[in-house]
PDB file of C-alpha atoms in Angstrom:
ATOM      1  CA  MET Q1110       7.842 -16.466   6.041  1.00 74.00           C
ATOM      2  CA  GLN Q1111       9.047 -20.047   7.473  1.00 72.00           C
ATOM      3  CA  ALA Q1112       9.836 -21.838   4.648  1.00 72.00           C
ATOM      4  CA  ALA Q1113      10.921 -18.130   3.372  1.00 73.00           C
ATOM      5  CA  LEU Q1114      13.023 -17.325   6.944  1.00 74.00           C
ATOM      6  CA  GLY Q1115      14.673 -21.028   6.421  1.00 71.00           C
ATOM      7  CA  GLU Q1116      14.473 -23.298   9.470  1.00 74.00           C
ATOM      8  CA  GLU Q1117      16.184 -22.728  12.948  1.00 82.00           C
ATOM      9  CA  ALA Q1118      16.406 -24.909  15.943  1.00 87.00           C
ATOM     10  CA  LEU Q1119      13.664 -24.845  17.846  1.00 89.00           C
ATOM     11  CA  THR Q1120      15.072 -25.948  21.467  1.00 89.00           C
ATOM     12  CA  VAL Q1121      13.090 -29.045  23.200  1.00 90.00           C
ATOM     13  CA  GLU Q1122      10.753 -26.688  24.790  1.00 89.00           C
ATOM     14  CA  GLU Q1123       9.478 -24.642  21.759  1.00 88.00           C
ATOM     15  CA  GLY Q1124       9.523 -28.737  20.008  1.00 87.00           C
ATOM     16  CA  GLU Q1125       7.116 -29.525  22.707  1.00 89.00           C
ATOM     17  CA  LYS Q1126       5.470 -25.959  21.923  1.00 91.00           C
ATOM     18  CA  TRP Q1127       5.089 -24.788  19.142  1.00 90.00           C
ATOM     19  CA  GLN Q1128       1.777 -24.425  16.321  1.00 91.00           C
ATOM     20  CA  ASP Q1129       0.980 -23.151  12.855  1.00 87.00           C
ATOM     21  CA  GLY Q1130       1.434 -20.085  12.604  1.00 83.00           C
ATOM     22  CA  TRP Q1131       4.699 -18.755  14.478  1.00 91.00           C
ATOM     23  CA  VAL Q1132       8.418 -18.513  12.728  1.00 92.00           C
ATOM     24  CA  LYS Q1133      11.543 -18.666  14.263  1.00 93.00           C
ATOM     25  CA  TYR Q1134      14.382 -16.149  13.405  1.00 92.00           C
ATOM     26  CA  GLN Q1135      18.116 -15.240  14.895  1.00 90.00           C
ATOM     27  CA  ASP Q1136      16.354 -17.482  17.546  1.00 90.00           C
ATOM     28  CA  THR Q1137      13.268 -15.406  18.869  1.00 93.00           C
ATOM     29  CA  VAL Q1138       9.700 -16.911  18.321  1.00 94.00           C
ATOM     30  CA  TYR Q1139       6.875 -14.952  16.484  1.00 95.00           C
ATOM     31  CA  ALA Q1140       3.326 -15.665  16.096  1.00 94.00           C
ATOM     32  CA  TYR Q1141       1.200 -13.810  13.656  1.00 95.00           C
ATOM     33  CA  LYS Q1142      -1.059 -11.508  15.214  1.00 95.00           C
ATOM     34  CA  GLU Q1143      -4.447 -13.012  14.324  1.00 94.00           C
ATOM     35  CA  GLU Q1144      -6.733  -9.646  15.028  1.00 95.00           C
ATOM     36  CA  ILE Q1145      -4.427  -7.143  13.092  1.00 96.00           C
ATOM     37  CA  LEU Q1146      -7.028  -5.984   9.434  1.00 97.00           C
ATOM     38  CA  THR Q1147      -4.544  -5.422   6.757  1.00 98.00           C
ATOM     39  CA  PHE Q1148      -6.223  -3.385   3.606  1.00 98.00           C
ATOM     40  CA  LEU Q1149      -4.854  -2.308   0.211  1.00 98.00           C
ATOM     41  CA  ILE Q1150      -5.130   0.445  -1.272  1.00 98.00           C
ATOM     42  CA  MET Q1151      -3.832   1.061  -4.792  1.00 98.00           C
ATOM     43  CA  GLY Q1152      -4.157   4.628  -7.117  1.00 97.00           C
ATOM     44  CA  ILE Q1153      -5.032   4.113 -10.479  1.00 97.00           C
ATOM     45  CA  ASP Q1154      -3.254   5.668 -13.534  1.00 95.00           C
ATOM     46  CA  LYS Q1155      -6.759   6.612 -15.104  1.00 95.00           C
ATOM     47  CA  LEU Q1156      -8.256   9.777 -15.090  1.00 93.00           C
ATOM     48  CA  SER Q1157     -11.633   9.286 -16.331  1.00 93.00           C
ATOM     49  CA  ASP Q1158     -14.534   6.678 -13.853  1.00 95.00           C
ATOM     50  CA  ALA Q1159     -14.406   3.207 -12.854  1.00 96.00           C
ATOM     51  CA  GLY Q1160     -15.008   1.183 -15.889  1.00 95.00           C
ATOM     52  CA  GLU Q1161     -15.527  -1.947 -17.380  1.00 95.00           C
ATOM     53  CA  VAL Q1162     -12.784  -2.647 -20.004  1.00 95.00           C
ATOM     54  CA  THR Q1163     -12.045  -5.627 -23.004  1.00 94.00           C
ATOM     55  CA  GLU Q1164     -10.064  -8.033 -21.512  1.00 91.00           C
ATOM     56  CA  GLY Q1165      -6.017  -7.898 -22.039  1.00 88.00           C
ATOM     57  CA  THR Q1166      -3.726  -4.911 -20.747  1.00 92.00           C
ATOM     58  CA  ASP Q1167      -5.761  -2.081 -20.406  1.00 94.00           C
ATOM     59  CA  GLY Q1168      -7.235  -2.469 -16.803  1.00 95.00           C
ATOM     60  CA  GLY Q1169      -4.504   0.616 -15.440  1.00 96.00           C
ATOM     61  CA  GLN Q1170      -1.338   0.149 -14.129  1.00 97.00           C
ATOM     62  CA  ALA Q1171      -1.121   0.437  -9.755  1.00 97.00           C
ATOM     63  CA  ASP Q1172       0.855   4.042  -9.283  1.00 95.00           C
ATOM     64  CA  ALA Q1173       0.110   3.971  -6.336  1.00 96.00           C
ATOM     65  CA  LEU Q1174       0.256   0.951  -3.550  1.00 98.00           C
ATOM     66  CA  PHE Q1175      -0.019   1.630   0.341  1.00 98.00           C
ATOM     67  CA  LEU Q1176      -1.204  -1.516   3.267  1.00 98.00           C
ATOM     68  CA  ALA Q1177      -2.996   0.127   5.229  1.00 97.00           C
ATOM     69  CA  VAL Q1178      -2.332  -2.244   9.214  1.00 98.00           C
ATOM     70  CA  LEU Q1179      -4.573  -1.568  11.839  1.00 97.00           C
ATOM     71  CA  ASP Q1180      -3.410  -2.931  15.569  1.00 97.00           C
ATOM     72  CA  PRO Q1181      -6.726  -2.857  17.560  1.00 96.00           C
ATOM     73  CA  GLN Q1182      -4.669  -5.077  20.509  1.00 94.00           C
ATOM     74  CA  GLU Q1183      -2.370  -2.028  20.584  1.00 95.00           C
ATOM     75  CA  LYS Q1184      -5.013   0.243  18.153  1.00 96.00           C
ATOM     76  CA  ARG Q1185      -3.191   1.799  16.491  1.00 96.00           C
ATOM     77  CA  MET Q1186      -2.594   2.038  12.827  1.00 97.00           C
ATOM     78  CA  LYS Q1187       0.682   1.422  11.096  1.00 97.00           C
ATOM     79  CA  VAL Q1188       0.812   1.840   6.784  1.00 97.00           C
ATOM     80  CA  ILE Q1189       3.921   0.240   4.499  1.00 98.00           C
ATOM     81  CA  GLY Q1190       4.214   2.007   1.209  1.00 97.00           C
ATOM     82  CA  ILE Q1191       5.134  -0.085  -1.172  1.00 98.00           C
ATOM     83  CA  ASN Q1192       7.186   0.592  -4.184  1.00 97.00           C
ATOM     84  CA  ARG Q1193       5.441   0.456  -8.241  1.00 97.00           C
ATOM     85  CA  ASN Q1194       8.967  -0.745  -9.443  1.00 98.00           C
ATOM     86  CA  THR Q1195       8.316  -4.316  -7.576  1.00 98.00           C
ATOM     87  CA  MET Q1196      10.755  -6.944  -9.018  1.00 98.00           C
ATOM     88  CA  THR Q1197       7.843  -9.555  -8.065  1.00 98.00           C
ATOM     89  CA  ASP Q1198       6.251 -13.108  -9.579  1.00 97.00           C
ATOM     90  CA  ILE Q1199       3.687 -11.110 -12.123  1.00 97.00           C
ATOM     91  CA  ASP Q1200       0.057 -13.278 -13.371  1.00 98.00           C
ATOM     92  CA  ILE Q1201       0.491 -12.690 -17.330  1.00 97.00           C
ATOM     93  CA  TYR Q1202      -3.235 -13.485 -18.997  1.00 96.00           C
ATOM     94  CA  ASP Q1203      -4.808 -12.984 -22.889  1.00 94.00           C
ATOM     95  CA  GLU Q1204      -7.024 -11.107 -24.540  1.00 92.00           C
ATOM     96  CA  ASN Q1205      -9.776 -13.509 -23.160  1.00 93.00           C
ATOM     97  CA  GLY Q1206      -8.239 -14.204 -20.424  1.00 93.00           C
ATOM     98  CA  GLU Q1207      -6.949 -16.145 -19.651  1.00 95.00           C
ATOM     99  CA  TYR Q1208      -3.656 -17.244 -17.218  1.00 96.00           C
ATOM    100  CA  VAL Q1209      -0.779 -18.465 -19.996  1.00 97.00           C
ATOM    101  CA  SER Q1210       2.529 -17.450 -17.138  1.00 97.00           C
ATOM    102  CA  THR Q1211       3.927 -16.000 -14.272  1.00 98.00           C
ATOM    103  CA  VAL Q1212       6.821 -13.397 -14.874  1.00 98.00           C
ATOM    104  CA  LYS Q1213       9.714 -11.687 -12.980  1.00 97.00           C
ATOM    105  CA  SER Q1214       8.281  -7.668 -13.937  1.00 98.00           C
ATOM    106  CA  GLN Q1215       7.233  -4.671 -11.882  1.00 98.00           C
ATOM    107  CA  LEU Q1216       4.504  -5.071  -9.240  1.00 98.00           C
ATOM    108  CA  ALA Q1217       2.085  -1.622 -10.654  1.00 98.00           C
ATOM    109  CA  ILE Q1218       1.039  -3.831 -13.822  1.00 97.00           C
ATOM    110  CA  GLN Q1219      -0.302  -6.424 -12.738  1.00 98.00           C
ATOM    111  CA  HIS Q1220      -3.811  -4.618 -12.243  1.00 98.00           C
ATOM    112  CA  GLY Q1221      -3.469  -3.697 -15.850  1.00 97.00           C
ATOM    113  CA  PHE Q1222      -4.759  -7.586 -16.892  1.00 97.00           C
ATOM    114  CA  GLY Q1223      -7.817  -8.066 -16.043  1.00 95.00           C
ATOM    115  CA  ASN Q1224     -12.074  -5.924 -16.867  1.00 96.00           C
ATOM    116  CA  GLY Q1225     -10.714  -2.781 -14.824  1.00 96.00           C
ATOM    117  CA  MET Q1226     -12.690  -3.558 -12.057  1.00 97.00           C
ATOM    118  CA  GLU Q1227     -12.754  -6.710  -9.334  1.00 97.00           C
ATOM    119  CA  GLU Q1228     -11.713  -8.687 -11.769  1.00 97.00           C
ATOM    120  CA  SER Q1229      -7.667  -6.722 -12.008  1.00 98.00           C
ATOM    121  CA  CYS Q1230      -7.295  -5.644  -8.361  1.00 98.00           C
ATOM    122  CA  GLU Q1231      -7.711  -9.154  -7.996  1.00 98.00           C
ATOM    123  CA  TYR Q1232      -5.315  -9.773  -9.323  1.00 98.00           C
ATOM    124  CA  GLN Q1233      -3.111  -6.816  -7.705  1.00 98.00           C
ATOM    125  CA  LYS Q1234      -4.538  -7.988  -4.180  1.00 98.00           C
ATOM    126  CA  LYS Q1235      -2.047 -11.810  -5.063  1.00 98.00           C
ATOM    127  CA  ALA Q1236       0.381  -9.927  -6.140  1.00 98.00           C
ATOM    128  CA  VAL Q1237       1.193  -8.282  -3.329  1.00 98.00           C
ATOM    129  CA  GLU Q1238       0.767 -11.136  -1.077  1.00 97.00           C
ATOM    130  CA  ASN Q1239       3.248 -13.885  -2.714  1.00 96.00           C
ATOM    131  CA  LEU Q1240       5.303 -10.279  -3.169  1.00 97.00           C
ATOM    132  CA  PHE Q1241       4.585 -10.467   1.735  1.00 97.00           C
ATOM    133  CA  TYR Q1242       4.890 -14.278   2.268  1.00 94.00           C
ATOM    134  CA  GLN Q1243       1.237 -14.958   1.830  1.00 93.00           C
ATOM    135  CA  LEU Q1244       0.138 -12.990   4.744  1.00 94.00           C
ATOM    136  CA  PRO Q1245      -3.091 -12.070   4.307  1.00 95.00           C
ATOM    137  CA  ILE Q1246      -4.818  -8.803   3.190  1.00 98.00           C
ATOM    138  CA  HIS Q1247      -9.214  -8.734   4.406  1.00 97.00           C
ATOM    139  CA  GLY Q1248      -9.765  -5.774   1.912  1.00 98.00           C
ATOM    140  CA  TYR Q1249      -9.295  -2.742  -1.134  1.00 98.00           C
ATOM    141  CA  ALA Q1250      -9.750   0.049  -2.569  1.00 98.00           C
ATOM    142  CA  ALA Q1251      -8.838   0.967  -6.004  1.00 98.00           C
ATOM    143  CA  VAL Q1252      -9.148   4.362  -6.898  1.00 98.00           C
ATOM    144  CA  ASN Q1253      -8.629   6.658 -10.251  1.00 97.00           C
ATOM    145  CA  MET Q1254      -6.157   9.067 -10.145  1.00 95.00           C
ATOM    146  CA  SER Q1255      -8.726  11.420 -11.059  1.00 93.00           C
ATOM    147  CA  ALA Q1256     -10.294  11.375  -7.530  1.00 96.00           C
ATOM    148  CA  ILE Q1257      -7.616  12.658  -5.668  1.00 97.00           C
ATOM    149  CA  ALA Q1258      -9.183  16.435  -5.684  1.00 96.00           C
ATOM    150  CA  THR Q1259     -12.061  15.482  -5.041  1.00 96.00           C
ATOM    151  CA  ILE Q1260     -10.925  13.582  -1.834  1.00 96.00           C
ATOM    152  CA  ASN Q1261      -8.348  15.516  -0.591  1.00 97.00           C
ATOM    153  CA  ASP Q1262     -10.833  18.632  -0.871  1.00 97.00           C
ATOM    154  CA  ALA Q1263     -12.989  16.372   1.522  1.00 95.00           C
ATOM    155  CA  VAL Q1264     -11.113  16.850   4.567  1.00 95.00           C
ATOM    156  CA  GLY Q1265     -10.685  20.464   4.024  1.00 96.00           C
ATOM    157  CA  GLY Q1266      -7.499  19.658   2.788  1.00 97.00           C
ATOM    158  CA  VAL Q1267      -3.930  18.259   3.486  1.00 97.00           C
ATOM    159  CA  GLU Q1268      -1.100  19.713   5.629  1.00 97.00           C
ATOM    160  CA  VAL Q1269       2.463  18.676   3.483  1.00 97.00           C
ATOM    161  CA  THR Q1270       5.843  20.106   4.189  1.00 95.00           C
ATOM    162  CA  VAL Q1271       7.549  20.049   0.651  1.00 95.00           C
ATOM    163  CA  PRO Q1272      10.218  17.330   0.561  1.00 95.00           C
ATOM    164  CA  ALA Q1273      11.879  18.178  -2.673  1.00 92.00           C
ATOM    165  CA  ASP Q1274      11.401  20.904  -5.256  1.00 91.00           C
ATOM    166  CA  LEU Q1275       8.780  19.929  -7.963  1.00 90.00           C
ATOM    167  CA  ASP Q1276      10.731  21.396 -10.904  1.00 83.00           C
ATOM    168  CA  GLY Q1277       7.469  22.917 -13.695  1.00 81.00           C
ATOM    169  CA  PHE Q1278       5.650  24.446 -11.046  1.00 85.00           C
ATOM    170  CA  GLY Q1279       7.282  27.234 -10.193  1.00 75.00           C
ATOM    171  CA  GLU Q1280       7.176  28.574  -6.760  1.00 83.00           C
ATOM    172  CA  MET Q1281       4.007  25.952  -5.512  1.00 86.00           C
ATOM    173  CA  PHE Q1282       6.434  24.115  -4.796  1.00 93.00           C
ATOM    174  CA  ILE Q1283       9.455  24.257  -2.538  1.00 93.00           C
ATOM    175  CA  GLU Q1284      11.623  21.934  -0.555  1.00 94.00           C
ATOM    176  CA  GLY Q1285      10.661  22.984   3.383  1.00 94.00           C
ATOM    177  CA  GLU Q1286       8.071  24.847   2.813  1.00 94.00           C
ATOM    178  CA  GLN Q1287       5.058  23.154   4.733  1.00 95.00           C
ATOM    179  CA  VAL Q1288       1.876  23.796   1.929  1.00 96.00           C
ATOM    180  CA  HIS Q1289      -2.017  23.251   2.691  1.00 97.00           C
ATOM    181  CA  LEU Q1290      -3.476  21.186  -0.205  1.00 97.00           C
ATOM    182  CA  LEU Q1291      -6.427  21.737  -2.453  1.00 97.00           C
ATOM    183  CA  GLY Q1292      -7.976  21.298  -5.522  1.00 95.00           C
ATOM    184  CA  GLU Q1293      -5.198  20.342  -8.298  1.00 94.00           C
ATOM    185  CA  ASN Q1294      -2.773  21.001  -6.441  1.00 95.00           C
ATOM    186  CA  ALA Q1295      -3.772  18.322  -4.770  1.00 96.00           C
ATOM    187  CA  PHE Q1296      -3.855  15.762  -7.795  1.00 96.00           C
ATOM    188  CA  TRP Q1297      -0.615  17.356  -8.679  1.00 95.00           C
ATOM    189  CA  PHE Q1298       1.291  16.403  -5.589  1.00 96.00           C
ATOM    190  CA  VAL Q1299       0.692  13.260  -5.421  1.00 96.00           C
ATOM    191  CA  LYS Q1300       0.604  12.274  -9.403  1.00 94.00           C
ATOM    192  CA  TYR Q1301       3.107  13.736 -10.415  1.00 93.00           C
ATOM    193  CA  ARG Q1302       6.493  12.995 -11.440  1.00 91.00           C
ATOM    194  CA  ASP Q1303       9.638  13.317 -14.841  1.00 90.00           C
ATOM    195  CA  THR Q1304       9.900   9.894 -16.069  1.00 89.00           C
ATOM    196  CA  ASP Q1305      13.114  10.690 -17.589  1.00 89.00           C
ATOM    197  CA  VAL Q1306      15.109  11.888 -14.177  1.00 91.00           C
ATOM    198  CA  PHE Q1307      15.896   8.260 -12.452  1.00 93.00           C
ATOM    199  CA  GLY Q1308      14.212   7.123  -9.346  1.00 93.00           C
ATOM    200  CA  SER Q1309      11.164   8.959 -10.315  1.00 93.00           C
ATOM    201  CA  ALA Q1310       8.661   6.643  -9.295  1.00 94.00           C
ATOM    202  CA  ASP Q1311      10.966   6.754  -6.126  1.00 95.00           C
ATOM    203  CA  LEU Q1312      11.341  10.216  -5.005  1.00 94.00           C
ATOM    204  CA  ARG Q1313       7.004  10.791  -5.621  1.00 95.00           C
ATOM    205  CA  LEU Q1314       7.012   7.828  -3.959  1.00 95.00           C
ATOM    206  CA  ASP Q1315       8.213  10.032  -1.497  1.00 94.00           C
ATOM    207  CA  ARG Q1316       6.265  12.477  -1.645  1.00 95.00           C
ATOM    208  CA  GLN Q1317       3.191  10.380  -2.017  1.00 95.00           C
ATOM    209  CA  LYS Q1318       4.037   9.099   1.935  1.00 94.00           C
ATOM    210  CA  HIS Q1319       3.848  12.724   2.988  1.00 94.00           C
ATOM    211  CA  TYR Q1320       1.314  13.987   1.902  1.00 96.00           C
ATOM    212  CA  LEU Q1321      -0.822  10.020   3.325  1.00 95.00           C
ATOM    213  CA  LYS Q1322       0.302  11.255   6.700  1.00 94.00           C
ATOM    214  CA  GLY Q1323      -1.224  15.125   6.252  1.00 96.00           C
ATOM    215  CA  PHE Q1324      -4.478  13.053   5.265  1.00 96.00           C
ATOM    216  CA  ILE Q1325      -4.814  10.803   7.819  1.00 95.00           C
ATOM    217  CA  GLU Q1326      -4.174  13.570  10.134  1.00 95.00           C
ATOM    218  CA  ALA Q1327      -6.646  16.426   8.323  1.00 96.00           C
ATOM    219  CA  ALA Q1328      -9.067  13.127   8.020  1.00 95.00           C
ATOM    220  CA  LYS Q1329      -8.905  11.801  12.151  1.00 94.00           C
ATOM    221  CA  GLN Q1330      -9.520  15.356  12.671  1.00 94.00           C
ATOM    222  CA  ALA Q1331     -12.619  15.986   9.944  1.00 95.00           C
ATOM    223  CA  VAL Q1332     -13.967  12.004  11.173  1.00 94.00           C
ATOM    224  CA  HIS Q1333     -14.343  13.944  15.350  1.00 93.00           C
ATOM    225  CA  LYS Q1334     -15.750  17.046  13.880  1.00 93.00           C
ATOM    226  CA  ASP Q1335     -18.475  15.227  11.965  1.00 93.00           C
ATOM    227  CA  ALA Q1336     -18.706  10.925  11.263  1.00 88.00           C
ATOM    228  CA  SER Q1337     -20.828  11.380   8.527  1.00 92.00           C
ATOM    229  CA  VAL Q1338     -17.808  12.899   6.762  1.00 94.00           C
ATOM    230  CA  VAL Q1339     -17.228   9.464   5.419  1.00 94.00           C
ATOM    231  CA  ILE Q1340     -20.015   8.633   3.852  1.00 95.00           C
ATOM    232  CA  ASP Q1341     -20.484  11.309   1.872  1.00 94.00           C
ATOM    233  CA  LEU Q1342     -16.075  11.115   0.716  1.00 95.00           C
ATOM    234  CA  TYR Q1343     -17.538   6.777  -0.284  1.00 96.00           C
ATOM    235  CA  GLN Q1344     -20.720   8.832  -2.880  1.00 96.00           C
ATOM    236  CA  ALA Q1345     -18.839  11.213  -4.383  1.00 95.00           C
ATOM    237  CA  VAL Q1346     -15.748   9.141  -4.912  1.00 96.00           C
ATOM    238  CA  LYS Q1347     -17.836   5.893  -5.574  1.00 97.00           C
ATOM    239  CA  PRO Q1348     -17.623   6.623  -8.985  1.00 97.00           C
ATOM    240  CA  GLN Q1349     -14.142   6.043 -10.091  1.00 97.00           C
ATOM    241  CA  MET Q1350     -13.472   4.119  -7.517  1.00 98.00           C
ATOM    242  CA  VAL Q1351     -13.863  -0.221  -7.274  1.00 98.00           C
ATOM    243  CA  THR Q1352     -13.550  -1.746  -3.879  1.00 98.00           C
ATOM    244  CA  ASP Q1353     -15.255  -5.235  -1.784  1.00 98.00           C
ATOM    245  CA  ILE Q1354     -15.432  -2.528   1.740  1.00 97.00           C
ATOM    246  CA  SER Q1355     -18.501  -1.425   1.595  1.00 97.00           C
ATOM    247  CA  LEU Q1356     -20.450   1.646   2.392  1.00 97.00           C
ATOM    248  CA  ASP Q1357     -21.693  -0.424   6.531  1.00 96.00           C
ATOM    249  CA  GLU Q1358     -18.538  -1.293   6.857  1.00 96.00           C
ATOM    250  CA  ALA Q1359     -16.399   1.564   6.054  1.00 95.00           C
ATOM    251  CA  ALA Q1360     -19.026   3.458   7.895  1.00 94.00           C
ATOM    252  CA  TYR Q1361     -18.719   1.932  11.427  1.00 94.00           C
ATOM    253  CA  LEU Q1362     -14.469   1.318  10.672  1.00 93.00           C
ATOM    254  CA  ALA Q1363     -14.185   5.506  10.024  1.00 92.00           C
ATOM    255  CA  PRO Q1364     -15.046   6.676  13.916  1.00 91.00           C
ATOM    256  CA  ILE Q1365     -12.800   3.832  15.219  1.00 92.00           C
ATOM    257  CA  LEU Q1366     -10.008   4.398  13.224  1.00 92.00           C
ATOM    258  CA  ALA Q1367     -10.566   7.537  13.922  1.00 92.00           C
ATOM    259  CA  ASP Q1368      -8.880   6.459  17.871  1.00 94.00           C
ATOM    260  CA  TYR Q1369      -5.856   5.064  16.907  1.00 95.00           C
ATOM    261  CA  SER Q1370      -2.433   6.953  16.651  1.00 95.00           C
ATOM    262  CA  PHE Q1371      -0.496   7.307  13.715  1.00 95.00           C
ATOM    263  CA  GLY Q1372       2.911   8.812  14.098  1.00 91.00           C
ATOM    264  CA  ALA Q1373       5.812   9.150  11.955  1.00 89.00           C
ATOM    265  CA  GLU Q1374       7.356   6.368  12.416  1.00 94.00           C
ATOM    266  CA  ASP Q1375       4.713   4.574  11.674  1.00 96.00           C
ATOM    267  CA  PHE Q1376       4.980   5.038   8.054  1.00 95.00           C
ATOM    268  CA  HIS Q1377       7.441   1.793   6.573  1.00 97.00           C
ATOM    269  CA  MET Q1378       8.959   1.853   3.014  1.00 97.00           C
ATOM    270  CA  LEU Q1379       9.326  -1.445   1.269  1.00 97.00           C
ATOM    271  CA  PRO Q1380      13.413  -1.331   2.158  1.00 97.00           C
ATOM    272  CA  GLY Q1381      15.190  -1.939  -1.269  1.00 98.00           C
ATOM    273  CA  GLU Q1382      16.868  -1.008  -3.888  1.00 98.00           C
ATOM    274  CA  THR Q1383      16.139   1.348  -7.730  1.00 97.00           C
ATOM    275  CA  VAL Q1384      18.189  -0.136 -10.430  1.00 97.00           C
ATOM    276  CA  MET Q1385      18.175   0.563 -14.285  1.00 95.00           C
ATOM    277  CA  GLY Q1386      16.083  -2.614 -16.183  1.00 95.00           C
ATOM    278  CA  GLU Q1387      16.801  -2.958 -19.825  1.00 92.00           C
ATOM    279  CA  LYS Q1388      13.660  -1.281 -20.360  1.00 92.00           C
ATOM    280  CA  PHE Q1389      12.743   0.651 -17.981  1.00 95.00           C
ATOM    281  CA  GLU Q1390      13.990   0.650 -13.603  1.00 96.00           C
ATOM    282  CA  GLU Q1391      13.191  -1.910 -11.745  1.00 98.00           C
ATOM    283  CA  PHE Q1392      13.368  -2.193  -7.457  1.00 98.00           C
ATOM    284  CA  TYR Q1393      14.373  -4.599  -5.270  1.00 98.00           C
ATOM    285  CA  ALA Q1394      13.352  -5.129  -1.783  1.00 97.00           C
ATOM    286  CA  ASP Q1395      15.807  -5.678   0.332  1.00 97.00           C
ATOM    287  CA  GLU Q1396      14.594  -9.556   1.640  1.00 94.00           C
ATOM    288  CA  ASP Q1397      16.268  -9.098   4.745  1.00 93.00           C
ATOM    289  CA  ALA Q1398      15.294  -6.129   5.881  1.00 96.00           C
ATOM    290  CA  MET Q1399      11.648  -7.038   5.089  1.00 96.00           C
ATOM    291  CA  PHE Q1400      11.755 -10.047   7.388  1.00 94.00           C
ATOM    292  CA  GLU Q1401      11.970  -7.444  10.022  1.00 95.00           C
ATOM    293  CA  MET Q1402      10.006  -5.240   8.755  1.00 97.00           C
ATOM    294  CA  ILE Q1403       6.618  -8.236   8.716  1.00 97.00           C
ATOM    295  CA  LEU Q1404       7.564  -9.476  11.336  1.00 96.00           C
ATOM    296  CA  ASP Q1405       7.745  -6.288  13.518  1.00 96.00           C
ATOM    297  CA  ILE Q1406       4.876  -5.154  12.083  1.00 97.00           C
ATOM    298  CA  PHE Q1407       2.246  -8.686  11.678  1.00 97.00           C
ATOM    299  CA  TYR Q1408       4.294 -10.306  14.077  1.00 96.00           C
ATOM    300  CA  GLU Q1409       4.401 -10.476  17.599  1.00 95.00           C
ATOM    301  CA  LYS Q1410       7.349 -12.085  20.534  1.00 95.00           C
ATOM    302  CA  VAL Q1411       6.248 -15.475  22.353  1.00 93.00           C
ATOM    303  CA  GLN Q1412       7.705 -15.570  25.576  1.00 84.00           C
TER     304      GLN Q1412
END
């Protein structure tokens, strides 16, 4: 982070007390919150169970990317939504799994390289860590889109306010309507986008933001009623999921998280702008706004 922000002159007192990991930005010194836990949640564009594929580009793209940030000091959870088309460094591998080069491309395609399992997840995790200036990610879960209905219904369905009309679905999804999502309705609400419409990835990400807010609230209520719902959900989704979070770890974290606060102000979107590239949409992060978001979520002021 300090290298990305640029050097700012230190006062004599700051120089005497300076510690590794501190950053100075606009005359304020910040320290990384060491107790924070950060998890990468990926929605993979596959309608099947998770399974190993031949090395190449068939691992599936990460159409949904979110960072869940748990702050035990504040007992608060925050979520960062990352546009799938964010332009960043992507590592290219050949059909033998050998590294070829690094190029600027859409973040979502990084998961496509590798074997479609842990290898692909590690590639995607590395790309997101690099995008966020080497912030550590402590765990990940890559869930195939085919699991959306199962996850949704396990918490009794999810209540959302539709942010914009969803063409092609009649009166099912009308802007401003309150909808209780179950089964296939949840699947289409989360996954659908019209690629012929400019900014369709942005529109879908906005829907996913509304969905996640509702899902987190429904999940917290479900865990308060019966903590074993986490075990049942983990086992139900396991065939369609790749994760380095064990069942024991998930069962341990769930009741703790159920008592963490999470409000509308705790959902952040990676700031930036979508433009049309030569063939596909490209999202460019606003670096100044991104720095400030990272400092606000992951750092605290040094008094």
